[in-house]
Amino acid sequence: MRFLRIGPAGAERPALLLSADAEAAYDLSEVTPDIDGSFLATLGPERRADLAARAEAGEFPRLPLAGARIGAPVARPGKVVCIGLNYRDHAAETGQAIPAEPVVFMKASDTVVGPYDEVLIPRGSAKTDWEVELAVVIGARARYLDSVEAADAVIAGYSISNDVSEREWQLERGGTWDKGKSCETFNPLGPWLVTADEVADPQALALRLSVNGEPRQDGSTANMIFDVRYVIWYLSQFMVLEPGDVVNTGTPAGVAMGTPGQPWLQPGDVMELSIDGLGAQRLPVGKA
């Protein structure tokens, strides 16, 4: 099952997509005001089955996708928590050691934009970079989970995330990662939230990113140092994860920082991202 939000920024409608190739989604406005934490907290198997049955029976209005703006599939998250250096090949390309524990940082919630929205290079930026990532969307409160396996019960689903980063500000301006990660538009998300039951193995997904049609990243979640379950369990020992929170789980090799010549993003560039079964993003690059 795929959830998405359709419409102008700030006025998106919650919607359900029954298949990846459908030409229209189903408007869930009569069921929930938005795809947010309150809705995700109720999204158990019975609720999902009921929504699918009602959609197939024609109970919900249809929203054509052609020409429609697709927003981020989760309304402004309470938290965006990120894991750095979580792929062996990415750690190697940046010349850093494999971390003994997950590297944790945060992004501002208002960095989240839609999967086809413009990404803005900040004023004064010289080193804006890309990072395709598997995003985990939380569906139940996670506080001191007692086992790695318990993470399964708190995951609502998965999406594509682009952890856009300004490397100079992240690494050369005092060592505080957040200020190189929290610029406006720095977290495109979507197009869909795919429920966890539809993702057979989150550790067997191919991730890809190209810039202007040139392949840059081509990796697999199998190369994660800390897998999805471990990351969610680990975070729950340090903070409370709430329904609607988003966890970015790291990026494979191929970022501009680790590429010869360091081809940083420029206005006019176009980034295209995909993850198996989770759809694709196409993001034009502009300037703030």
XYZ file of C-alpha atoms in Angstrom:
288
model
C 0.000 0.000 0.000
C 1.285 3.456 -0.931
C 0.307 6.724 0.697
C 1.016 10.117 -0.793
C -0.034 13.751 -0.593
C -1.302 15.585 -3.658
C -1.735 19.309 -4.241
C -0.076 22.700 -3.819
C 2.474 23.130 -1.048
C 0.634 23.672 2.216
C -2.671 22.402 0.815
C -1.920 18.770 -0.012
C -4.639 16.142 0.158
C -3.939 12.760 1.779
C -4.235 9.968 -0.757
C -3.921 6.235 -1.274
C -2.343 4.575 -4.305
C -3.261 0.939 -4.850
C -0.570 0.201 -7.446
C 2.628 1.899 -8.560
C 1.392 2.290 -12.138
C -2.089 3.628 -11.320
C -3.136 6.820 -13.111
C -5.121 8.126 -10.138
C -5.002 7.966 -6.374
C -7.869 7.910 -3.876
C -8.598 10.991 -1.799
C -8.570 10.114 1.914
C -9.674 13.550 3.130
C -12.865 12.127 4.648
C -10.770 9.646 6.642
C -7.908 11.836 7.850
C -6.909 15.487 7.487
C -3.376 14.459 6.502
C -0.790 11.680 6.332
C 0.705 12.514 9.703
C 1.650 10.914 12.996
C -1.927 10.618 14.205
C -2.952 8.762 11.055
C 0.125 6.532 10.950
C -0.391 5.499 14.578
C -3.694 3.849 13.563
C -2.389 2.149 10.427
C -2.496 -1.502 11.466
C -3.294 -4.420 9.133
C -7.060 -4.173 9.656
C -7.106 -0.434 8.892
C -5.013 -0.925 5.770
C -7.301 -3.691 4.551
C -10.385 -1.559 5.210
C -8.971 1.416 3.308
C -8.022 -0.768 0.344
C -11.468 -2.369 0.239
C -13.232 0.994 0.397
C -11.016 2.387 -2.358
C -11.670 -0.604 -4.620
C -15.397 -0.222 -3.956
C -15.265 3.374 -5.192
C -16.040 5.023 -1.854
C -13.288 7.634 -2.178
C -12.986 10.365 -4.827
C -10.243 9.813 -7.388
C -7.356 12.247 -7.762
C -5.712 12.117 -11.221
C -1.931 12.105 -11.023
C -1.186 13.600 -14.448
C -0.069 17.175 -13.971
C -0.611 17.097 -10.203
C 2.007 18.206 -7.717
C 3.102 15.431 -5.368
C 4.171 16.604 -1.925
C 6.243 14.791 0.664
C 4.273 11.676 1.726
C 4.411 12.621 5.411
C 3.158 15.967 6.673
C 5.874 17.935 8.436
C 7.586 15.348 10.669
C 8.216 16.044 14.318
C 11.822 14.938 13.855
C 14.132 14.059 10.993
C 16.887 11.903 12.464
C 19.832 10.908 10.284
C 22.605 8.335 10.362
C 25.958 9.357 8.907
C 28.669 7.133 7.419
C 26.382 4.101 7.418
C 27.633 2.495 4.189
C 31.053 0.881 4.026
C 31.799 2.246 0.566
C 30.753 5.784 1.536
C 32.975 5.751 4.623
C 35.843 4.588 2.408
C 35.334 7.296 -0.226
C 35.395 10.004 2.446
C 38.535 8.545 4.035
C 36.887 7.894 7.375
C 36.987 4.830 9.585
C 34.013 2.487 9.931
C 32.136 3.856 12.957
C 31.828 1.655 16.030
C 28.335 3.031 16.694
C 25.837 4.866 14.486
C 26.712 8.513 13.818
C 23.557 10.482 14.646
C 22.583 13.997 13.593
C 19.342 15.891 12.996
C 17.817 17.880 10.172
C 15.219 20.600 10.658
C 11.703 19.342 9.899
C 11.049 22.178 7.459
C 13.783 20.842 5.150
C 11.237 18.264 3.937
C 9.828 19.016 0.471
C 8.224 16.998 -2.304
C 9.951 14.552 -4.672
C 9.731 16.874 -7.693
C 10.178 20.221 -5.943
C 13.099 22.558 -6.562
C 16.185 22.130 -4.372
C 17.708 25.514 -3.565
C 21.452 26.019 -3.279
C 21.845 28.322 -0.261
C 23.306 31.790 -0.522
C 27.078 31.633 -0.104
C 27.213 27.889 -0.723
C 30.108 26.443 -2.716
C 29.800 22.743 -1.879
C 26.186 21.547 -2.084
C 26.019 17.744 -2.377
C 23.493 14.948 -2.860
C 22.779 11.726 -0.899
C 20.150 9.144 -1.894
C 18.902 7.369 1.231
C 16.323 4.887 2.443
C 13.978 6.745 4.793
C 12.150 4.913 7.577
C 8.819 6.407 8.678
C 7.845 5.693 12.276
C 4.312 4.439 12.981
C 4.347 3.761 16.732
C 6.137 5.246 19.722
C 9.625 3.822 20.165
C 11.078 4.321 23.629
C 13.818 2.053 24.973
C 12.992 -0.839 22.660
C 14.047 -4.023 24.418
C 15.375 -5.803 21.336
C 16.499 -5.155 17.791
C 13.582 -7.288 16.549
C 11.114 -4.999 18.340
C 11.888 -2.324 15.753
C 9.619 -4.054 13.241
C 6.527 -3.147 15.249
C 7.227 0.601 15.173
C 7.967 1.026 11.457
C 5.046 2.314 9.375
C 6.902 2.144 6.083
C 9.659 3.389 3.830
C 10.331 6.172 1.365
C 13.097 7.770 -0.693
C 15.037 10.598 0.903
C 17.677 12.934 -0.493
C 19.874 14.129 2.369
C 21.130 17.238 0.564
C 24.212 18.639 2.317
C 26.434 21.715 2.216
C 29.834 20.160 2.886
C 31.782 23.317 3.721
C 29.266 24.285 6.369
C 29.001 20.694 7.611
C 32.718 19.973 7.922
C 34.726 23.201 7.735
C 32.671 25.658 9.764
C 33.156 24.420 13.316
C 32.316 20.747 12.870
C 28.590 21.138 13.580
C 26.900 18.903 10.999
C 23.383 20.265 11.446
C 24.082 23.662 9.892
C 25.233 21.977 6.680
C 22.153 19.755 6.664
C 19.213 21.978 7.625
C 18.974 24.524 4.816
C 15.561 24.987 3.214
C 14.593 22.242 0.707
C 17.455 19.999 1.900
C 15.310 16.885 2.406
C 13.163 15.914 -0.589
C 11.008 12.944 0.464
C 8.764 10.630 -1.521
C 6.957 10.169 -3.795
C 5.267 7.568 -1.618
C 5.226 6.092 1.841
C 5.242 2.364 1.078
C 3.945 0.363 4.030
C 6.373 -2.013 5.675
C 4.384 -5.110 4.702
C 5.104 -4.315 1.024
C 8.897 -4.238 1.509
C 10.013 -7.838 1.822
C 13.580 -7.032 2.877
C 14.719 -3.443 3.533
C 18.309 -4.732 3.416
C 18.022 -5.813 -0.229
C 17.101 -2.589 -2.016
C 19.076 -0.928 -4.801
C 19.533 2.850 -4.492
C 20.479 5.034 -7.462
C 21.079 8.714 -8.123
C 22.082 10.562 -11.272
C 22.848 14.223 -11.968
C 22.000 15.533 -15.435
C 21.600 11.933 -16.582
C 25.071 10.896 -15.379
C 25.012 8.035 -12.845
C 26.562 9.057 -9.551
C 25.332 6.605 -6.916
C 24.490 2.931 -7.473
C 24.411 1.021 -4.207
C 22.445 -1.420 -2.091
C 21.061 -1.308 1.426
C 22.850 -4.640 1.879
C 26.000 -2.545 2.291
C 24.743 -0.767 5.409
C 27.024 -0.989 8.429
C 24.064 -0.805 10.839
C 20.848 -2.236 9.420
C 17.396 -0.668 9.672
C 16.283 -2.643 12.705
C 19.477 -1.873 14.607
C 19.287 1.831 13.773
C 15.714 2.145 15.099
C 16.526 0.146 18.227
C 19.682 2.198 18.808
C 17.947 5.548 18.421
C 15.237 4.493 20.881
C 17.892 4.205 23.595
C 18.717 7.929 23.251
C 15.465 9.588 22.180
C 11.771 8.838 21.850
C 10.690 8.266 18.257
C 7.089 9.268 17.622
C 4.652 8.366 14.826
C 5.413 10.503 11.792
C 9.107 10.906 12.565
C 11.486 10.192 9.679
C 14.825 8.396 9.979
C 17.325 8.734 7.127
C 19.563 5.671 7.183
C 22.687 6.774 5.292
C 23.964 6.907 1.731
C 26.162 4.709 -0.481
C 29.301 5.855 -2.297
C 29.156 8.334 -5.150
C 28.528 11.683 -3.470
C 30.216 14.755 -4.952
C 32.536 15.034 -1.962
C 34.028 11.614 -2.763
C 34.090 11.984 -6.561
C 37.222 13.127 -8.450
C 36.850 16.799 -9.279
C 34.066 17.137 -6.689
C 31.242 18.133 -9.084
C 29.134 20.091 -6.596
C 25.541 20.861 -7.506
C 24.920 23.954 -9.641
C 21.749 25.871 -10.545
C 20.169 24.205 -13.574
C 21.241 20.682 -12.563
C 18.631 17.938 -12.283
C 18.913 15.095 -9.767
C 17.058 11.814 -10.349
C 16.782 9.247 -7.557
C 15.192 5.814 -7.242
C 14.976 2.932 -4.783
C 13.565 -0.474 -5.695
C 9.805 -0.522 -5.115
C 9.690 2.977 -3.617
C 9.363 5.059 -6.768
C 11.560 7.864 -8.062
C 12.332 11.543 -7.577
C 13.248 14.194 -10.129
C 14.593 17.370 -8.574
C 15.595 20.537 -10.419
C 18.275 22.618 -8.712
C 17.882 26.361 -8.262
C 19.349 29.088 -6.104
C 18.002 30.665 -2.934
